[in-house]
mmCIF file of C-alpha atoms in Angstrom:
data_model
loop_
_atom_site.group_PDB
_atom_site.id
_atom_site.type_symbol
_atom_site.label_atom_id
_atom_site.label_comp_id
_atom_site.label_asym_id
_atom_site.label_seq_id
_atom_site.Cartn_x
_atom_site.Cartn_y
_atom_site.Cartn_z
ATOM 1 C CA UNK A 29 -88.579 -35.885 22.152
ATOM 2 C CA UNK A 30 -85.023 -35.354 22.985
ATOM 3 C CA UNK A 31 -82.708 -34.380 19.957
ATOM 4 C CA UNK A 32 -80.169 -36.970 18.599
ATOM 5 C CA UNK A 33 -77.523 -37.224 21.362
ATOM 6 C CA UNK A 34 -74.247 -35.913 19.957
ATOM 7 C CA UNK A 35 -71.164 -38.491 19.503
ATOM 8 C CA UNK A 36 -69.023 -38.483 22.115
ATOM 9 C CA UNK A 37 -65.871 -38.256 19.913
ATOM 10 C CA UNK A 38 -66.816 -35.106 18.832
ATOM 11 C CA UNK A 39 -67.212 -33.679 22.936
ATOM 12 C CA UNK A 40 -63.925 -35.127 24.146
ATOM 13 C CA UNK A 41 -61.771 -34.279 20.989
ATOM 14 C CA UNK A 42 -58.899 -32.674 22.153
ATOM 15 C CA UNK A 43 -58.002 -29.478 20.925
ATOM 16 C CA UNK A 44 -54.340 -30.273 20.234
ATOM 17 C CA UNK A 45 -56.138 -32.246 17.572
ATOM 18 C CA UNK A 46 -57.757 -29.956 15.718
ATOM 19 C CA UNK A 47 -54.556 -27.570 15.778
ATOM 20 C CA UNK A 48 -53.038 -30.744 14.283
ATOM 21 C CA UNK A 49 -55.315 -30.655 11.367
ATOM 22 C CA UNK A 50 -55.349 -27.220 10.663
ATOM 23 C CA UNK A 51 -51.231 -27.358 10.339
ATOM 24 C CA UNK A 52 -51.597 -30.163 7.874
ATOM 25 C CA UNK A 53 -53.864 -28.298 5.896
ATOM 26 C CA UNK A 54 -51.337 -25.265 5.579
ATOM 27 C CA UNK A 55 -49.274 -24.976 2.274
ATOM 28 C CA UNK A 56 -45.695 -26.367 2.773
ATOM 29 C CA UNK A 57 -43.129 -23.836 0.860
ATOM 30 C CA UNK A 58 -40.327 -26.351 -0.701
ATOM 31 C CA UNK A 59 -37.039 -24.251 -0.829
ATOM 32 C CA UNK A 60 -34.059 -25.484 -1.855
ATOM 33 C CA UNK A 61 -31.711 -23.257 -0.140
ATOM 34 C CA UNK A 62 -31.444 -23.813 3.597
ATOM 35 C CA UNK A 63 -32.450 -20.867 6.149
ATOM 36 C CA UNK A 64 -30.152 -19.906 7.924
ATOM 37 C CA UNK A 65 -31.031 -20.555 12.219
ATOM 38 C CA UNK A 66 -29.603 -17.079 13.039
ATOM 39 C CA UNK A 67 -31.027 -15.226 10.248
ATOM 40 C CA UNK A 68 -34.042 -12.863 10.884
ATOM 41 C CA UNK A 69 -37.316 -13.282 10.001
ATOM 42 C CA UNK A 70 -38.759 -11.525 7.646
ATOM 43 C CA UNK A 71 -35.780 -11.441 5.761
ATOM 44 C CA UNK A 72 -34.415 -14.050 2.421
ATOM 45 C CA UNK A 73 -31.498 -15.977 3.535
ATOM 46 C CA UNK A 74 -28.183 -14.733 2.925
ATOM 47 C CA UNK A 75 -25.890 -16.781 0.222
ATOM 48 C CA UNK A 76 -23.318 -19.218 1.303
ATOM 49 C CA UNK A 77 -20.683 -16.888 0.285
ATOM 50 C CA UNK A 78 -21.710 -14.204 2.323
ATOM 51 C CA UNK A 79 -22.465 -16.005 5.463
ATOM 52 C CA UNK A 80 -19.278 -17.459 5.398
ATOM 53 C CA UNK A 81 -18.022 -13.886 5.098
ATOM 54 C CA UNK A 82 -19.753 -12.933 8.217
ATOM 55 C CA UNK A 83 -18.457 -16.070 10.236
ATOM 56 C CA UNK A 84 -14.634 -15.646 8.829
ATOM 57 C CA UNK A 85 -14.930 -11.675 9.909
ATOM 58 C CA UNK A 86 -16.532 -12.732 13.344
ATOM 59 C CA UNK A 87 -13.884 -14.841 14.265
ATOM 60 C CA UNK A 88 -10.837 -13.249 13.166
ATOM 61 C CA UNK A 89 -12.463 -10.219 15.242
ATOM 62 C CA UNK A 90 -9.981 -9.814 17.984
ATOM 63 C CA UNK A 91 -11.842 -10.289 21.865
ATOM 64 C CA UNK A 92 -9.586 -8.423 23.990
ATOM 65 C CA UNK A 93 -6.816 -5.773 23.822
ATOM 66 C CA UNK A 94 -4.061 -8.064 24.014
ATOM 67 C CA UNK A 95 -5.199 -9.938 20.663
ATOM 68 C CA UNK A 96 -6.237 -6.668 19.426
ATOM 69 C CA UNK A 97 -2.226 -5.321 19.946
ATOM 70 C CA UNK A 98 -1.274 -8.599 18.181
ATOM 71 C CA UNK A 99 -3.315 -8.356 15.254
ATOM 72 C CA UNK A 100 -2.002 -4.746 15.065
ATOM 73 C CA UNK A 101 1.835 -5.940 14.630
ATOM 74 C CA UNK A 102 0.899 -8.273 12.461
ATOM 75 C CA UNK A 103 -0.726 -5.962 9.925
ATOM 76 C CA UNK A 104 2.010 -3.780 10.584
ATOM 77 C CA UNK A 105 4.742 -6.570 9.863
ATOM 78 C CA UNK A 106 2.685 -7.500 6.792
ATOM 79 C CA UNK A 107 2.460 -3.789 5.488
ATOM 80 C CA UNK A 108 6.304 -3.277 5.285
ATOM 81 C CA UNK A 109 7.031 -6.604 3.942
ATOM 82 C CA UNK A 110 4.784 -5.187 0.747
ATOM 83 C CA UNK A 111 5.995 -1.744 0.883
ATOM 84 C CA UNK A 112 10.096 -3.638 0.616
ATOM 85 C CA UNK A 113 8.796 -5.609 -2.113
ATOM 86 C CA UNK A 114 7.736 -2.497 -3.823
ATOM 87 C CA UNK A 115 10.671 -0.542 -2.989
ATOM 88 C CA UNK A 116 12.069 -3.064 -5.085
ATOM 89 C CA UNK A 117 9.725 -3.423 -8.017
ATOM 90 C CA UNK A 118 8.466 -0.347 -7.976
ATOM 91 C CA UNK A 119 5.078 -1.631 -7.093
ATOM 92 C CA UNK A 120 3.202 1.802 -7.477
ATOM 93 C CA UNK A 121 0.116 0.236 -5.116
ATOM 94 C CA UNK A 122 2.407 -0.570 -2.127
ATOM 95 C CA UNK A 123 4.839 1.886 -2.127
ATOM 96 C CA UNK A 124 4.562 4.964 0.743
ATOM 97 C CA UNK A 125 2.721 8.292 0.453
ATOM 98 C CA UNK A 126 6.046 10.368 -0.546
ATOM 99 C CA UNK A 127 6.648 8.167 -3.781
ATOM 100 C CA UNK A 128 3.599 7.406 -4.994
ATOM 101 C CA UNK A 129 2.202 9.348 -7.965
ATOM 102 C CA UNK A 130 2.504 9.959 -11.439
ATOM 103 C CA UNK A 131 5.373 12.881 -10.754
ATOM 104 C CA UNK A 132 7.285 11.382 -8.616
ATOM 105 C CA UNK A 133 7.906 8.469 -10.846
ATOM 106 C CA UNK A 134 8.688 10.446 -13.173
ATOM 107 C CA UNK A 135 11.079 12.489 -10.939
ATOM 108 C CA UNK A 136 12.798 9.146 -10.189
ATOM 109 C CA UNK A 137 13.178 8.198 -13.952
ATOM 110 C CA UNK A 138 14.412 11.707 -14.559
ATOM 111 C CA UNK A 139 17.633 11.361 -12.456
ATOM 112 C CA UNK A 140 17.730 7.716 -13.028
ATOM 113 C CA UNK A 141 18.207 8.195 -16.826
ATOM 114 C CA UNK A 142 21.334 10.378 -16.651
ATOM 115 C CA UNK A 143 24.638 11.090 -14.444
ATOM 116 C CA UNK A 144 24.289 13.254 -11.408
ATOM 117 C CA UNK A 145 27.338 14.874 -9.630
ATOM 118 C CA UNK A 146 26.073 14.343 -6.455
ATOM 119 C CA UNK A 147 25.822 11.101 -6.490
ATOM 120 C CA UNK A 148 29.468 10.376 -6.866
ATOM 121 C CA UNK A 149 30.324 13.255 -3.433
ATOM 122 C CA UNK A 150 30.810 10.165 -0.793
ATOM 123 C CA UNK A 151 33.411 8.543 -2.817
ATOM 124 C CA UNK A 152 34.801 11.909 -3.949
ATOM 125 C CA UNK A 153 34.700 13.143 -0.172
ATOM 126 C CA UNK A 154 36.592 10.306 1.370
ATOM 127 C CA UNK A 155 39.174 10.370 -1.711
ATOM 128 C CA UNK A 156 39.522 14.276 -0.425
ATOM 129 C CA UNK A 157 39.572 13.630 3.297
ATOM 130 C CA UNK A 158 42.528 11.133 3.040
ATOM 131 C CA UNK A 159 44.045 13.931 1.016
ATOM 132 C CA UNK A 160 43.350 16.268 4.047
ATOM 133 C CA UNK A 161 45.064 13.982 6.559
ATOM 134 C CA UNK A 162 47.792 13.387 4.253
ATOM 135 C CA UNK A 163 50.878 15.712 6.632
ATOM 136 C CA UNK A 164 52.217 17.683 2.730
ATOM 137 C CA UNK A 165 51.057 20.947 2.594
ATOM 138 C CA UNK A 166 50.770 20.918 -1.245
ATOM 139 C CA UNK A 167 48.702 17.741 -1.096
ATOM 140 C CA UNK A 168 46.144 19.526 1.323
ATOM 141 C CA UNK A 169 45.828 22.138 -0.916
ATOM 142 C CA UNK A 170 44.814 20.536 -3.558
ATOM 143 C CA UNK A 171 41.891 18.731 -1.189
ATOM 144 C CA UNK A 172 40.937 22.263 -0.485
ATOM 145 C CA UNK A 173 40.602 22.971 -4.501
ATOM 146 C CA UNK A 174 38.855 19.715 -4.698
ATOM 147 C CA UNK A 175 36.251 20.063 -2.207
ATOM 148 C CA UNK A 176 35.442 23.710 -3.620
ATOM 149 C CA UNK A 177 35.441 22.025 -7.171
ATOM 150 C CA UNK A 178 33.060 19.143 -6.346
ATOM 151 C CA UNK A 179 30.689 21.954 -4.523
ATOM 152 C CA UNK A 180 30.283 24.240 -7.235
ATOM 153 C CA UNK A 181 30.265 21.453 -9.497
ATOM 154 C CA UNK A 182 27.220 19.736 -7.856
ATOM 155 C CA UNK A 183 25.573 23.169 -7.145
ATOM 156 C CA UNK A 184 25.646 23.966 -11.111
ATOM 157 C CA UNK A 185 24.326 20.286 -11.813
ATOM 158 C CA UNK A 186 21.773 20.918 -9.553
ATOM 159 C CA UNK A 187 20.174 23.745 -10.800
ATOM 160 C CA UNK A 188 20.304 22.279 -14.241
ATOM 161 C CA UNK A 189 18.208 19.578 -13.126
ATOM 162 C CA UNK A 190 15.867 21.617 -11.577
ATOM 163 C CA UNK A 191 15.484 23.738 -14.351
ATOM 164 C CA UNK A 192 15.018 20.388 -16.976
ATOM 165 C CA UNK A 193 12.481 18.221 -14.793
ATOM 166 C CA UNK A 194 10.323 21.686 -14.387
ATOM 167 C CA UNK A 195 10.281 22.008 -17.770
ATOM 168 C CA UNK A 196 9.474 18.455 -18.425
ATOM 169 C CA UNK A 197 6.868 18.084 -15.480
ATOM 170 C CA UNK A 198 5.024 20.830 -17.177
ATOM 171 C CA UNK A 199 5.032 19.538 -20.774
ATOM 172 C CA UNK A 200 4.289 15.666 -19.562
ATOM 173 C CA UNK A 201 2.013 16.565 -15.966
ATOM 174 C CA UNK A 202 0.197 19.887 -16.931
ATOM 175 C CA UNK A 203 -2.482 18.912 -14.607
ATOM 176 C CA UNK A 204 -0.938 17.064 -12.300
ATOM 177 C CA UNK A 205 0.533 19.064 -8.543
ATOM 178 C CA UNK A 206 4.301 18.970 -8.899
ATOM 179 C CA UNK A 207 5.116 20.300 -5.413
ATOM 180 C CA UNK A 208 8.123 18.949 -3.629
ATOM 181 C CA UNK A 209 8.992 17.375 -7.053
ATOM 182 C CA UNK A 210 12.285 19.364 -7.880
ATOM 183 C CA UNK A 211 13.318 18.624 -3.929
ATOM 184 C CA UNK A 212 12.750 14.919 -4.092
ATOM 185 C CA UNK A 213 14.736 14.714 -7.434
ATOM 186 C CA UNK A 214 17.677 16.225 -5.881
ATOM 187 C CA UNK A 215 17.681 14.567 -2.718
ATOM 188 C CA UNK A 216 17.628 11.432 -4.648
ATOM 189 C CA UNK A 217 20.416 12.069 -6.611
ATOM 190 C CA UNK A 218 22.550 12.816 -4.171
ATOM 191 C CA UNK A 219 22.435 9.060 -3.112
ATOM 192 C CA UNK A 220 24.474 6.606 -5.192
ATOM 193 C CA UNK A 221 22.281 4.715 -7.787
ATOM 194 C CA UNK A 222 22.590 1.600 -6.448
ATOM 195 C CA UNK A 223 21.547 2.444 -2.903
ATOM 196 C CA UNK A 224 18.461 4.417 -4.199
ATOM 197 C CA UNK A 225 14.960 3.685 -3.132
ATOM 198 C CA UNK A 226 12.841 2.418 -4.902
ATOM 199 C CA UNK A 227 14.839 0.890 -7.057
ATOM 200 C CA UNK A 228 15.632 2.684 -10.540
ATOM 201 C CA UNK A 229 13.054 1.414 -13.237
ATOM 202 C CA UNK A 230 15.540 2.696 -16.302
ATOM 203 C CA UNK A 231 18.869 2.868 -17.675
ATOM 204 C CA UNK A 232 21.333 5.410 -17.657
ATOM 205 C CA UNK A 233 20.580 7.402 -21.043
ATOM 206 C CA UNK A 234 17.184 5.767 -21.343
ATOM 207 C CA UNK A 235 14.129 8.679 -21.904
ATOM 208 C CA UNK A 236 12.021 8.455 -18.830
#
């Protein structure tokens, strides 16, 4: 005898069906972060913080050369506006390459603390050049002692300033490199103390 015909539901069930079933049995991770649609898989999901990193960094890239040239200016533009502020303050962080450092700020407060000759030569100079235009010979003789005086005098204040912030750059910076320290002292105080850059941090008399 023939065997027990088979149900028809099991010949003509589709196979999309059985895929179906097979899904539903599948476990169903519950995570409470989202995924990410761009991320890679494979890989955990990157934190909020850092994918909003990414996005802020992909669009402030620049797309073409003239927003590149831009962005450039602007940096630029932003850079000096914090080095002025620290010419001003002192700011070691923002301040440019020949005035950072532990010896030149201590260069600075060196001739800060104290009088320099050289920083009173413009007024002296134009005080001696009116003298020099003045049509009395005695008059212009004097501006000639003058300008010899104020020379020697500067020369001989000077040196002892060299000699002083050596010595103290050595007792204070042993390890530190202190070239193109005794040239950056002098150059600064040959400019009035008011005009200096950055700005002086002490008083006159004060110990750096």
């Amino acid at each position: 005898m023939p065997g027990d015909p088979l149900p028809l539901g099991f010949v003509f069930r589709s196979r999309a069906k059985e895929e179906k079933a097979l899904a539903d049995k599948a476990p169903v991770t519950d995570s409470k972060q989202p995924r990410d649609p761009q991320a890679p898989k494979g890989r955990p999901t990157p934190k909020r913080s850092e994918a909003q990193s990414q996005r802020r960094s992909v669009a402030h890239t620049p797309t073409n050369r003239k927003e590149a040239a831009k962005r450039q200016r602007e940096d630029r533009r932003a850079a000096l506006a914090k080095q002025r502020e620290a010419l001003a303050s002192g700011d070691e962080r923002y301040l440019p390459a020949r005035d950072k450092g532990p010896v030149r700020k201590y260069a600075r407060d060196f001739v800060d603390s104290r009088f320099c000759v050289a920083e009173f030569f413009l007024p002296m100079a134009v005080v001696i050049l009116v003298l020099s235009m003045v049509q009395i010979p005695q008059l212009q003789n004097i501006a000639l002692l003058l300008w010899l005086f104020v020379i020697v005098m500067i020369v001989v204040d000077s040196i002892g300033i060299a000699i002083r912030l050596k010595r103290q750059l050595n007792e204070r910076l042993p390890d530190e490199s202190k070239r193109g320290a005794v040239a950056y002292a002098l150059m600064r105080s040959l400019q009035m103390r008011r005009l200096r850059l950055p700005k002086p941090q002490v008083k006159r008399g004060e110990r750096p």
